[in-house]
Coordinates of C-alpha atoms and ligand atoms in Angstrom, one line a residue:
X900 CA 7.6 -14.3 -0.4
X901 CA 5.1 -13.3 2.1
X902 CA 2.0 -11.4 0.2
X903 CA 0.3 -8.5 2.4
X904 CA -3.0 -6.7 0.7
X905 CA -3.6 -3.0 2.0
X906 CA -6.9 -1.0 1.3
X907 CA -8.1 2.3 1.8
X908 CA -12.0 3.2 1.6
X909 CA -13.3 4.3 -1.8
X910 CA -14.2 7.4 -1.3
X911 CA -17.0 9.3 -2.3
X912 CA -16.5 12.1 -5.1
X913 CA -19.2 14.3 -4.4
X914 CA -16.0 16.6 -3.8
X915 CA -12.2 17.4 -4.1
X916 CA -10.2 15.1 -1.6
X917 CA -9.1 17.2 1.6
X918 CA -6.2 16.1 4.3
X919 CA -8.6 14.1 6.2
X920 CA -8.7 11.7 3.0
X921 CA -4.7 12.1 2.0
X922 CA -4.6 10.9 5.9
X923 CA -5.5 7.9 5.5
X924 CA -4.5 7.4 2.1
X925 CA -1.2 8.6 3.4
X926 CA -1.0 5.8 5.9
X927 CA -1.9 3.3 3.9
X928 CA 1.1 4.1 1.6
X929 CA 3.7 4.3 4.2
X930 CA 2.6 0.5 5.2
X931 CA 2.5 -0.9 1.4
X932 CA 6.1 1.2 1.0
X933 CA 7.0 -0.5 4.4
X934 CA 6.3 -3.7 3.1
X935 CA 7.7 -3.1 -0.2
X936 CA 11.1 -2.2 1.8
X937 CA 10.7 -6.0 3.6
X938 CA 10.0 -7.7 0.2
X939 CA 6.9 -8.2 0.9
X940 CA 4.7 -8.5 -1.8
X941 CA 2.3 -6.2 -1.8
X942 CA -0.9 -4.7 -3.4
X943 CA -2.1 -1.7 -2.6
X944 CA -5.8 -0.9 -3.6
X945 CA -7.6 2.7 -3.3
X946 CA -10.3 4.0 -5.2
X947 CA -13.8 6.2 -5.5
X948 CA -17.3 5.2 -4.4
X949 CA -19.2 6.5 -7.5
X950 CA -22.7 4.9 -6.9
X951 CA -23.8 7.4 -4.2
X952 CA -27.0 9.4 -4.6
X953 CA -24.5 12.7 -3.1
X954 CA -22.8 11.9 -6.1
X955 CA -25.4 11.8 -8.3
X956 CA -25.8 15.4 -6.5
X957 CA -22.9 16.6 -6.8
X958 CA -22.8 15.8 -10.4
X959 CA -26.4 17.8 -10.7
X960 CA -24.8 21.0 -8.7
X961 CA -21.6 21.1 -11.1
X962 CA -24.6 20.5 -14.5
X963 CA -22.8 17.6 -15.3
X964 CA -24.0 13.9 -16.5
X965 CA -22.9 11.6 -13.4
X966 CA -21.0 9.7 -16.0
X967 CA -18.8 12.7 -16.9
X968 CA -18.4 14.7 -13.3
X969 CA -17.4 10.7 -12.0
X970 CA -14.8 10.1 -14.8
X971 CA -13.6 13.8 -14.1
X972 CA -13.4 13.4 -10.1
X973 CA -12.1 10.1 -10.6
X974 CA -8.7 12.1 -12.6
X975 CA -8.3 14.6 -10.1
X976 CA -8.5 12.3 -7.5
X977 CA -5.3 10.2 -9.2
X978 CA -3.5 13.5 -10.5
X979 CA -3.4 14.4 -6.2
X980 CA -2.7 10.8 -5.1
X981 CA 0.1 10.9 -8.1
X982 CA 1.5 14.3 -6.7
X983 CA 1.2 12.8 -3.2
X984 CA 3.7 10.3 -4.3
X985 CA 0.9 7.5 -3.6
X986 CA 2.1 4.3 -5.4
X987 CA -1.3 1.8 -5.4
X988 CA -1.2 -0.7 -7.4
X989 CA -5.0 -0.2 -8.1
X990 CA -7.3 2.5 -8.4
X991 CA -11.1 1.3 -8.2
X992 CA -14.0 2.9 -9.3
X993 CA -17.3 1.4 -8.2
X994 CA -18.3 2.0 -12.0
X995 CA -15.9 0.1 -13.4
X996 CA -17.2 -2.5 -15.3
X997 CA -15.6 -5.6 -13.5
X998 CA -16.4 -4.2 -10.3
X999 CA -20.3 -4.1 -11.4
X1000 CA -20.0 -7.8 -12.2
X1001 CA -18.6 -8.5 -9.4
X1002 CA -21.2 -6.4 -7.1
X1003 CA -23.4 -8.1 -8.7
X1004 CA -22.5 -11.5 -8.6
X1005 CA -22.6 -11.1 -5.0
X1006 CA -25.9 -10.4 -4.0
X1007 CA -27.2 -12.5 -6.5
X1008 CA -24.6 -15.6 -4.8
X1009 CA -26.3 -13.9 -1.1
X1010 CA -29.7 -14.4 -2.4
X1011 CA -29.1 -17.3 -3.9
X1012 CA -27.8 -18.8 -0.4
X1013 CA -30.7 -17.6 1.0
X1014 CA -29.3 -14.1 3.5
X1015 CA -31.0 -11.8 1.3
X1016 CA -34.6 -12.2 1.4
X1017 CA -37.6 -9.6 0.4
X1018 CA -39.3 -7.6 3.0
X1019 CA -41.6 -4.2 3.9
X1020 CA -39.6 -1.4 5.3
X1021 CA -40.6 1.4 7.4
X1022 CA -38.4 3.9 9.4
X1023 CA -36.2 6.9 8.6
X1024 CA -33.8 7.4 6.1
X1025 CA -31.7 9.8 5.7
X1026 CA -30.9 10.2 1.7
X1027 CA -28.1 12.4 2.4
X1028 CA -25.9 9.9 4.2
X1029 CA -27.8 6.9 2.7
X1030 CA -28.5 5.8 5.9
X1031 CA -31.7 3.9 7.5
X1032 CA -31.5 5.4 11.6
X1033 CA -33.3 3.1 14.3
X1034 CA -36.0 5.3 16.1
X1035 CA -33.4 5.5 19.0
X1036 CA -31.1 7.4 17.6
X1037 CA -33.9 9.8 16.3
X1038 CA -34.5 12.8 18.2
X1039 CA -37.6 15.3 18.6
X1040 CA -36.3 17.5 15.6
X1041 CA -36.4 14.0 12.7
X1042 CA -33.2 15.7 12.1
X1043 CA -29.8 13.3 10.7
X1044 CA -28.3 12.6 13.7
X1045 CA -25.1 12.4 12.1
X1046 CA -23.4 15.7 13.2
X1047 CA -22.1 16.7 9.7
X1048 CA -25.1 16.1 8.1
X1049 CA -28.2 17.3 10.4
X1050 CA -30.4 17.0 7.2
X1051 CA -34.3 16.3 7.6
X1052 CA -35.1 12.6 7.5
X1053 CA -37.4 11.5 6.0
X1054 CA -40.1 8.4 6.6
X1055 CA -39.8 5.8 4.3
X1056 CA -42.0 3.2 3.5
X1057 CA -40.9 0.2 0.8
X1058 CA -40.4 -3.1 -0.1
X1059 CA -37.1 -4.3 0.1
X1060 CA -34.3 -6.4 0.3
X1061 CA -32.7 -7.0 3.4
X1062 CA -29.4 -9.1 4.2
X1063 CA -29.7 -11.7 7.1
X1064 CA -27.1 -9.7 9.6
X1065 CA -29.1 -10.5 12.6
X1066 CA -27.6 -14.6 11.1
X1067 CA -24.2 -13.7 11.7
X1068 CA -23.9 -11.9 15.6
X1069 CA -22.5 -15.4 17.3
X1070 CA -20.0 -16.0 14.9
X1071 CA -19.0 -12.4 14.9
X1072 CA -18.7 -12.6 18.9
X1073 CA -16.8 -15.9 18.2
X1074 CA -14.5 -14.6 16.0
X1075 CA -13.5 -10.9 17.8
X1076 CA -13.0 -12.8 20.7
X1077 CA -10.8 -15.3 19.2
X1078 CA -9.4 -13.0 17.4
X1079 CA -8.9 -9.9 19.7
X1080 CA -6.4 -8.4 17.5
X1081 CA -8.5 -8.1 14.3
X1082 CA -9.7 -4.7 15.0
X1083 CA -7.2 -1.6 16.0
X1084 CA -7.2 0.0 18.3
X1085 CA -8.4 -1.4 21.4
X1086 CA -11.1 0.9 22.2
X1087 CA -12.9 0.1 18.6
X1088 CA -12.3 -3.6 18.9
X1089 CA -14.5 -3.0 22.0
X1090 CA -16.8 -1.0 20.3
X1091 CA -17.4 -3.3 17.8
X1092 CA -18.0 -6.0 20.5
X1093 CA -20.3 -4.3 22.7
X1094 CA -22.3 -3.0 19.4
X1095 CA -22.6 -6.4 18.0
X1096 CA -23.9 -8.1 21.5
X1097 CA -26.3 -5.3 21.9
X1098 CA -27.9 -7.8 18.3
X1099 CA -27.5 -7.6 15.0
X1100 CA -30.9 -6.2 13.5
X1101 CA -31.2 -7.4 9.5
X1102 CA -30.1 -4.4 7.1
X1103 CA -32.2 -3.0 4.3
X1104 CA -29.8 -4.0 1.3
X1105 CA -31.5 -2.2 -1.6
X1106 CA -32.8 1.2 -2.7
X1107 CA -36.2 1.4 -4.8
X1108 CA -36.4 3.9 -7.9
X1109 CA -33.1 4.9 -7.7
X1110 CA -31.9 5.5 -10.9
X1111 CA -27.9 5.8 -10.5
X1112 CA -26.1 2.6 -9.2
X1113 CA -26.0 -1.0 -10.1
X1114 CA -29.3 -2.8 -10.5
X1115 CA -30.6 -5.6 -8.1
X1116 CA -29.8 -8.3 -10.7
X1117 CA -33.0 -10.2 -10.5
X1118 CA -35.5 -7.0 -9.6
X1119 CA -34.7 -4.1 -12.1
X1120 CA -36.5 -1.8 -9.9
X1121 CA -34.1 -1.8 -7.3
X1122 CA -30.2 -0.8 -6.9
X1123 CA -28.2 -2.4 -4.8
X1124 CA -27.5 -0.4 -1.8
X1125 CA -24.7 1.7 -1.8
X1126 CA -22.7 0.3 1.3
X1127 CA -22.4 -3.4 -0.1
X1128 CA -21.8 -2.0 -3.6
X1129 CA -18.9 -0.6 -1.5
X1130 CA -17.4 -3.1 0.8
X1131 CA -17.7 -5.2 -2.5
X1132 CA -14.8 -3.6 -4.0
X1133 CA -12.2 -4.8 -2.0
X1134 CA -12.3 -8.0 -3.3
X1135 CA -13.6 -6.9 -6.9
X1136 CA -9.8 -5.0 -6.5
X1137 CA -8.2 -8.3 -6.1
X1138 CA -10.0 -9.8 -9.4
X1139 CA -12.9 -11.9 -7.4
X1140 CA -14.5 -14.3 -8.5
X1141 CA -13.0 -15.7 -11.8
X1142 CA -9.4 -14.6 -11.0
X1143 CA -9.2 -14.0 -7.5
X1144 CA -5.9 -13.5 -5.8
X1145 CA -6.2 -15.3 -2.9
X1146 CA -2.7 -15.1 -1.6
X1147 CA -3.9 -11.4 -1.3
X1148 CA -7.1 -11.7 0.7
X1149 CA -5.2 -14.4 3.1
X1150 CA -3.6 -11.1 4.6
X1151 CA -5.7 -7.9 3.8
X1152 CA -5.5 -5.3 6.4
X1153 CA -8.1 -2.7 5.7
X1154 CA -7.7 1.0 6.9
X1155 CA -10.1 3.3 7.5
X1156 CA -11.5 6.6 9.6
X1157 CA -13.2 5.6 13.0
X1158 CA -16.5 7.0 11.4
X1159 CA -16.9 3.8 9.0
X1160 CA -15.5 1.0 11.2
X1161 CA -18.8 -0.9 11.8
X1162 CA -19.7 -1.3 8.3
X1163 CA -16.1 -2.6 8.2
X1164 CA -15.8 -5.1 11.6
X1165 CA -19.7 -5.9 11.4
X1166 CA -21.6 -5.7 8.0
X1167 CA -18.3 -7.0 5.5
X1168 CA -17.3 -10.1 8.1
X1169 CA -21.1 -11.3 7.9
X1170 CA -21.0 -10.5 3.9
X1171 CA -17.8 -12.7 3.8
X1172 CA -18.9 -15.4 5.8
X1173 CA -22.0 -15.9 3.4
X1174 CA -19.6 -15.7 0.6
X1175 CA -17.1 -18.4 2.3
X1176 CA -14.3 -16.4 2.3
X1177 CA -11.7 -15.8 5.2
X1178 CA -12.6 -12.8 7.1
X1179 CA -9.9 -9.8 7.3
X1180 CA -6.9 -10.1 9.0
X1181 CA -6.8 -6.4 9.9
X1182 CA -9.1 -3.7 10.4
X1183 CA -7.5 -0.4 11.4
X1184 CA -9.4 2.8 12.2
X1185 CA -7.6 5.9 12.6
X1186 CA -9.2 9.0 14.4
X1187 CA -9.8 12.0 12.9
X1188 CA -8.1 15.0 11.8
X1189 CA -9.6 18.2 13.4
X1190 CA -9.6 22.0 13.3
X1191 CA -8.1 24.2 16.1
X1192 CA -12.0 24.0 17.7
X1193 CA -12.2 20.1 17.8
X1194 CA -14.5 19.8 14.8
X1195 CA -13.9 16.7 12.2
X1196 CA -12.4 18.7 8.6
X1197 CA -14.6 17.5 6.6
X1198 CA -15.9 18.2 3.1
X1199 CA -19.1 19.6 4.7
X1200 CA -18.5 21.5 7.2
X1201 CA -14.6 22.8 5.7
X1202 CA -11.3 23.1 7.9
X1203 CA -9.4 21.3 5.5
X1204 CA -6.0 24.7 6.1
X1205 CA -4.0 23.3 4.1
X1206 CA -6.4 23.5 1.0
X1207 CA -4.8 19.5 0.1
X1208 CA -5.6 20.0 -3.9
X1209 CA -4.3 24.1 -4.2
X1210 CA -1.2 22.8 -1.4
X1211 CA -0.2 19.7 -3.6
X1212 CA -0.9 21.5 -7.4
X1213 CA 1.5 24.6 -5.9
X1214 CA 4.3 23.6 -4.0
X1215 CA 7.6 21.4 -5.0
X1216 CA 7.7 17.8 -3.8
X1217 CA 9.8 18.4 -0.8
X1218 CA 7.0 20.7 0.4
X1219 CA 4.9 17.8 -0.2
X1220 CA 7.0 15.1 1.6
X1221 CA 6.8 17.6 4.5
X1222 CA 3.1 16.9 4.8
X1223 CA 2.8 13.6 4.6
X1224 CA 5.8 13.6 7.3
X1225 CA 3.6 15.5 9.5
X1226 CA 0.5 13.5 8.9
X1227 CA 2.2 10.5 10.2
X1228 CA 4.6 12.2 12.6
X1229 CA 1.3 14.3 14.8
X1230 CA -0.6 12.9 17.8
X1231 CA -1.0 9.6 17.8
X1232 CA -2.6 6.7 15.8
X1233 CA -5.7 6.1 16.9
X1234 CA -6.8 9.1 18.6
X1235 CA -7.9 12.9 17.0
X1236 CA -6.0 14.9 15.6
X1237 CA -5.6 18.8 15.6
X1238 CA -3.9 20.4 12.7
X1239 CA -2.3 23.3 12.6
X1240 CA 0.1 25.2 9.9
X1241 CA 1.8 26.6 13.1
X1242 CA 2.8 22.9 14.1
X1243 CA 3.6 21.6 10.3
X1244 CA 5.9 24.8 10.1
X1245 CA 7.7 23.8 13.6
X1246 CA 7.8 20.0 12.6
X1247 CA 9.7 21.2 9.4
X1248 CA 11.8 23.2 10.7
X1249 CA 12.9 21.6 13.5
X1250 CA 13.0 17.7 12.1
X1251 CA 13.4 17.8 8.4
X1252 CA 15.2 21.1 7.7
X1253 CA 17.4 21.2 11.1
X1254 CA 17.9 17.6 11.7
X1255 CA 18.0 15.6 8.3
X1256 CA 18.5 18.3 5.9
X1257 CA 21.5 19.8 7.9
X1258 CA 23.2 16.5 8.6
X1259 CA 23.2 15.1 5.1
X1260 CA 23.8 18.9 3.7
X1261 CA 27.0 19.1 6.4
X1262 CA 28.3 15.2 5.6
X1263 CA 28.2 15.6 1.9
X1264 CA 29.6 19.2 1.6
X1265 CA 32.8 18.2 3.6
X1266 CA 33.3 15.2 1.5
X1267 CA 33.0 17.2 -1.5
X1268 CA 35.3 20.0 -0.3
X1269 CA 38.0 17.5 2.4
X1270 CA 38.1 14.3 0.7
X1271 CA 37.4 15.0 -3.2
X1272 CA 33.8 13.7 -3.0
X1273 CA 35.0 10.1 -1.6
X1274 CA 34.8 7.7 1.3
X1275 CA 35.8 4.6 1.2
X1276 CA 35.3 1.7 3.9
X1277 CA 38.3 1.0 5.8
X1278 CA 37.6 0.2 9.5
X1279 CA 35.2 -1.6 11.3
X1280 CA 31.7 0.2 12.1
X1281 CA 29.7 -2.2 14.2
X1282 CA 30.0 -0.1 17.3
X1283 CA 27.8 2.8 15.2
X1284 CA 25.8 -0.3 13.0
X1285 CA 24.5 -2.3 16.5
X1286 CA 23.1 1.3 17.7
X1287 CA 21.4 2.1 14.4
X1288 CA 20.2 -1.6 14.2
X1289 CA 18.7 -1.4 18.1
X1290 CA 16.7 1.9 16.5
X1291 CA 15.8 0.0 13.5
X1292 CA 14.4 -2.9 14.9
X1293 CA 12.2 -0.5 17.2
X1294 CA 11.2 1.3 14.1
X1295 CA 9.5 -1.7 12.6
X1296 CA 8.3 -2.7 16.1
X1297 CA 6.2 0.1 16.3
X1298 CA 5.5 0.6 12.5
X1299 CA 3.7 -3.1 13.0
X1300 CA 2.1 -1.4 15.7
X1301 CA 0.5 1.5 13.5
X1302 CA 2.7 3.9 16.0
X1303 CA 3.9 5.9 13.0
X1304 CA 5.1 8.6 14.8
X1305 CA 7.3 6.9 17.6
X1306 CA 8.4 4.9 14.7
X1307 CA 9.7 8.2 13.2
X1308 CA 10.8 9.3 16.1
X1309 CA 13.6 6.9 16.3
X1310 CA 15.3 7.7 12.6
X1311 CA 15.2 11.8 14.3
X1312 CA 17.0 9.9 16.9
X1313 CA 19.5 8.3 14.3
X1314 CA 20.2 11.8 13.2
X1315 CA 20.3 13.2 16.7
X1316 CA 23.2 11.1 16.7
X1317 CA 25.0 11.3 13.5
X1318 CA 24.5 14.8 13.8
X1319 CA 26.1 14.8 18.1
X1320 CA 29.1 12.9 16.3
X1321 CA 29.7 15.8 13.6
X1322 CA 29.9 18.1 16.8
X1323 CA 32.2 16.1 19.0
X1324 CA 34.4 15.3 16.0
X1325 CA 34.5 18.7 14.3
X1326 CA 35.1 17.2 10.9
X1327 CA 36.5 20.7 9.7
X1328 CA 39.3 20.7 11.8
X1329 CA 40.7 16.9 11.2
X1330 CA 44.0 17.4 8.8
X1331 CA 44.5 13.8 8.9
X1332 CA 43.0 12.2 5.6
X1333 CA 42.7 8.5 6.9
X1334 CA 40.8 10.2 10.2
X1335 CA 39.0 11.8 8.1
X1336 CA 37.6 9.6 5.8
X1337 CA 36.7 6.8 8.1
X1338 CA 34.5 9.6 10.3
X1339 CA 32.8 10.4 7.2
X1340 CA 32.5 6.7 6.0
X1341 CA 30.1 6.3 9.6
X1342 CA 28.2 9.1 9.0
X1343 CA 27.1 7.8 5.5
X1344 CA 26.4 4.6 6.4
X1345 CA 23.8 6.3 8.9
X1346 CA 22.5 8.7 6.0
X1347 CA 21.9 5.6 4.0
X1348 CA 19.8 3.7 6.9
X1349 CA 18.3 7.5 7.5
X1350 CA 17.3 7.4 3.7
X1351 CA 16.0 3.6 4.0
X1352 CA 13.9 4.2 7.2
X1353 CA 12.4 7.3 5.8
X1354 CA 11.8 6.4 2.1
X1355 CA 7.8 4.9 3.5
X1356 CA 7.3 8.2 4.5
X1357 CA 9.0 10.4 2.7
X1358 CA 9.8 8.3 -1.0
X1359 CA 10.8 11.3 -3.4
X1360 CA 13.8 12.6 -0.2
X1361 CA 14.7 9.1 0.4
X1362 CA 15.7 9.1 -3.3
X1363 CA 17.0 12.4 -3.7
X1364 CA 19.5 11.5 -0.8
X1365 CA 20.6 8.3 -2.4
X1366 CA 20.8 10.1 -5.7
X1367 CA 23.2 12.7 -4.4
X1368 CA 25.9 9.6 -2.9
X1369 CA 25.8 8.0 -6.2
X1370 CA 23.9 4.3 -4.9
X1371 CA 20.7 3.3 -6.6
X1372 CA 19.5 1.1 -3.2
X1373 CA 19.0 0.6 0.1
X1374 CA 21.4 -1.6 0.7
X1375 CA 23.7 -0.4 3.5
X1376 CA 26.3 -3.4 2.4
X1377 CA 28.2 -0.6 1.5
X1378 CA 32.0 -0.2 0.7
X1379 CA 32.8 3.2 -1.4
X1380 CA 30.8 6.2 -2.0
X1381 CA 30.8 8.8 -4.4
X1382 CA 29.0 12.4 -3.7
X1383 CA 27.5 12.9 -7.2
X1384 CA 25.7 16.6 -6.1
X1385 CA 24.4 18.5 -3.4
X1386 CA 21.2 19.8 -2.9
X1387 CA 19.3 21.3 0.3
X1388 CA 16.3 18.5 0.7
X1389 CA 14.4 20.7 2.9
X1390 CA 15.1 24.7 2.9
X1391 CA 14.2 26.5 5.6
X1392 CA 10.7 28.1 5.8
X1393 CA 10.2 30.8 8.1
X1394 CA 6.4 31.5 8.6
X1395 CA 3.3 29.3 8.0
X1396 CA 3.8 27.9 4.7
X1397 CA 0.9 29.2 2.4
X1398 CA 0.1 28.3 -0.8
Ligands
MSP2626 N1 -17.5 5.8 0.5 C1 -17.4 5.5 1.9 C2 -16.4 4.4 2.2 C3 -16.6 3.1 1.6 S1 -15.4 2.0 1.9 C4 -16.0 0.5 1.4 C5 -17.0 6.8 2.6 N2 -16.4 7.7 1.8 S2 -15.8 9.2 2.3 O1 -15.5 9.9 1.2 O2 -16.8 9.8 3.2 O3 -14.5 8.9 3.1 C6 -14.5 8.4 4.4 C7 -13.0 8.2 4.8 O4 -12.2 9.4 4.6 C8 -13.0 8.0 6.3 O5 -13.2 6.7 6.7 C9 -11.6 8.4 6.6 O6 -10.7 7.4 6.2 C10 -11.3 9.6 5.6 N3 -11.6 10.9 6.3 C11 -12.6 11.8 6.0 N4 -12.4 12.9 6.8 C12 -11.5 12.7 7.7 C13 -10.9 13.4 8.7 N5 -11.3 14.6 9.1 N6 -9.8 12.9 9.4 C14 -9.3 11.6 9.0 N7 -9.9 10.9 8.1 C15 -10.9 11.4 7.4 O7 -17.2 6.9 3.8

């Protein structure tokens, strides 16, 4: 069985997760379902980033101890994922005692190896983002250039540690370019590039006096820095060192925003070449969700219209299915995304309610009313199974391709079709039982490859439409179905959903 190892980043939580976060924790579930659905084994890892000096901050705001605001964001964060029907197999937390033994075996293994060394550091920092800028970037104003942030900088003058990066810049070039489909999409793998032959400066690898994160194991004064504490996790997740999965880590496709992908396709490479280990096999940056005036939602600066925790706490799971159908069914992977309630209302209307809703609603009420809740398999249906197959092999095409909503597209296409068939057959006016049944038969066997094609995106509908035929899988090896109930998966809504 063919082993596949999806992450998400561990995010920080300095606050509540909004839809830019369920994005991409949304994509990485509809790959680790789609894999599931191949028998693939997979392991799904997702998690919080607790050892940030904003969370430290945050915790301070609320008048909590760190301790308890983590352990309190870090339930919230699962009760949303839970409601979101996100199925990881892991939930980290940068806390967590293994993953401390693990950070820290890590940098002691880098320093041992001789890429971390001890230097003087001057230049400015900005504690917000935990982030040392190069004087380039720096403008007149010594303000974060980071556009969400825009906090003063300040100057900052230490002794450090620093990791060797500056080592690793020809291998990195070696590898992208040997490996030019590491990094998606395009335009980042060429971002990457170009940024890494501009040359790798060494990176500060350690904070001094900062009291809340894990302790430079051989210089109590100093915590590891925040990012490698980080990147650390995703192979903490997978039990490294003592009981690493390896199988995992052979095939670990990492997604992410675009805003994080060089500490992804730059900094972790270099970290797990020191370490020996194989680099990733995918990095995948998705753009970002934005507000009707271009801005990045963000916990910052706001945007987030749907209100993700109030939306998913307040409304019944098919409302929730509906959003993450329209995370992965708008614009396309890759690029920005606007979001709008006006375009998650059309999208539901038009695709789940009118398309899939009415065609399974129509095929199963007939059979429950014309054929006593039967249909049984009694002619040949390879003329309708080749089409559905030609849309199903696309499907996976372009799901392998991260095009999540052309991949969609093609099960609305299924529909389109089963639905076209209803019309030119009119079901309700066939007397003849045998005609009958053998019409409906079809159309079942395309609900049931509808219901296996959407269950990555949409899990709780996929099983609510097998539910109501009486099967308990996917299998479309079918030969006899019984309609067990009905039920409208998506009713129609008629304004902007609000919660
Ligand atoms: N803790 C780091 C990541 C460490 S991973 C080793 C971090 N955390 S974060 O809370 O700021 O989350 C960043 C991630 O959230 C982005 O990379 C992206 O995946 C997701 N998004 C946050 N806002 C987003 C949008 N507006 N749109 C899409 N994704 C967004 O960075």
């Amino acid at each position: 069985m063919r082993a596949i190892y999806i992450t998400t980043p561990i995010y920080y939580p300095n606050s509540d997760p909004h839809i830019g976060t369920a994005y991409t924790t949304c994509i990485a579930d509809f790959l680790s379902r789609y894999y599931k659905m191949k028998n693939y084994d997979v392991f799904f890892l997702t998690g919080n980033d607790e050892n940030s000096v904003k969370v430290e901050e945050a915790a301070r705001k609320a008048n909590k101890e760190t301790k308890e605001y983590v352990d309190q964001m870090a339930i919230l964060f699962k009760d949303i994922w839970n409601k979101l029907h996100i199925e990881y197999d892991k939930f980290i937390r940068t806390t967590d005692e293994e993953h401390v033994r693990t950070a820290t075996y890590v940098f002691q293994k880098l320093f041992e190896e001789g890429y971390i060394y001890k230097s003087f550091y001057e230049g400015w920092y900005c504690k917000n983002c935990e982030t040392f800028w190069p004087k380039s970037k720096v403008g007149e104003d010594k303000k974060c250039p980071n556009v969400e942030c825009q906090r003063e900088l300040e100057w900052l003058k230490e002794d450090n540690y620093f990791f060797k990066l500056s080592a690793f810049q020809d291998r990195l070039i070696e590898f992208y370019e040997n490996n030019p489909d590491v990094i998606f999409p395009k335009s980042r793998y060429n971002e990457v590039l170009s940024f890494i032959k501009m040359g790798l400066q060494d990176i500060s690898v350690s904070r001094k006096n900062v009291e809340w994160g894990i302790k430079v194991p051989f210089d109590k004064e100093y915590t590891i820095y925040v990012w490698i504490d980080a990147l650390t996790n995703y192979i903490t997740g997978i039990g490294y060192p003592d009981n690493f999965k390896a199988h995992y880590w052979e095939n670990v496709h990492h997604i992410m925003g675009k805003d994080i992908i060089r500490f992804h396709a730059v900094i972790w490479p270099s970290i797990l070449m020191a370490l020996k280990l194989p680099l990733p096999k995918k990095i995948i940056a998705h753009g970002w969700l934005i507000t009707a005036g271009k801005e990045k939602i963000s916990k910052s600066k706001g945007g987030d219209i749907f209100n993700l925790k109030d939306f998913v706490f307040n409304n019944p799971p098919h409302l929730i299915m509906a959003l993450r159908y329209y995370l992965l069914r708008e614009g396309s992977f890759g690029e920005d995304i606007p979001v709008s309630l006006e375009r998650f209302t059309q999208i539901y209307n038009s695709e789940l309610a009118n398309n899939f809703g009415n065609l399974v609603s129509r095929v199963l009420a007939i059979i429950q009313k014309n054929l006593d809740g039967q249909v049984y398999k009694q002619t040949d249906i390879s003329s309708l199974a080749n089409i559905i197959d030609s849309f199903t092999s696309k499907y996976y095409n372009y799901v392998e391709n991260y095009e999540f909503s052309k991949a969609l597209e093609m099960v609305v296409e299924i529909a389109n079709i089963l639905n076209k068939k209803i019309e030119e057959n009119k079901p309700w006016e066939i007397n003849d039982r045998e005609k009958l049944n053998n019409l409906m038969f079809e159309l079942i066997f395309g609900i049931v490859n509808i219901a296996k094609l959407l269950y990555p995106a949409l899990p709780y509908t996929s099983k609510k439409i097998l539910e109501q035929i009486g099967l308990s899988s996917f299998d479309t090896n079918i030969e006899k179905v019984e309609i067990k109930y009905r039920e409208a998966l998506f009713p129609t809504i008629k304004n902007i959903v609000k919660t």
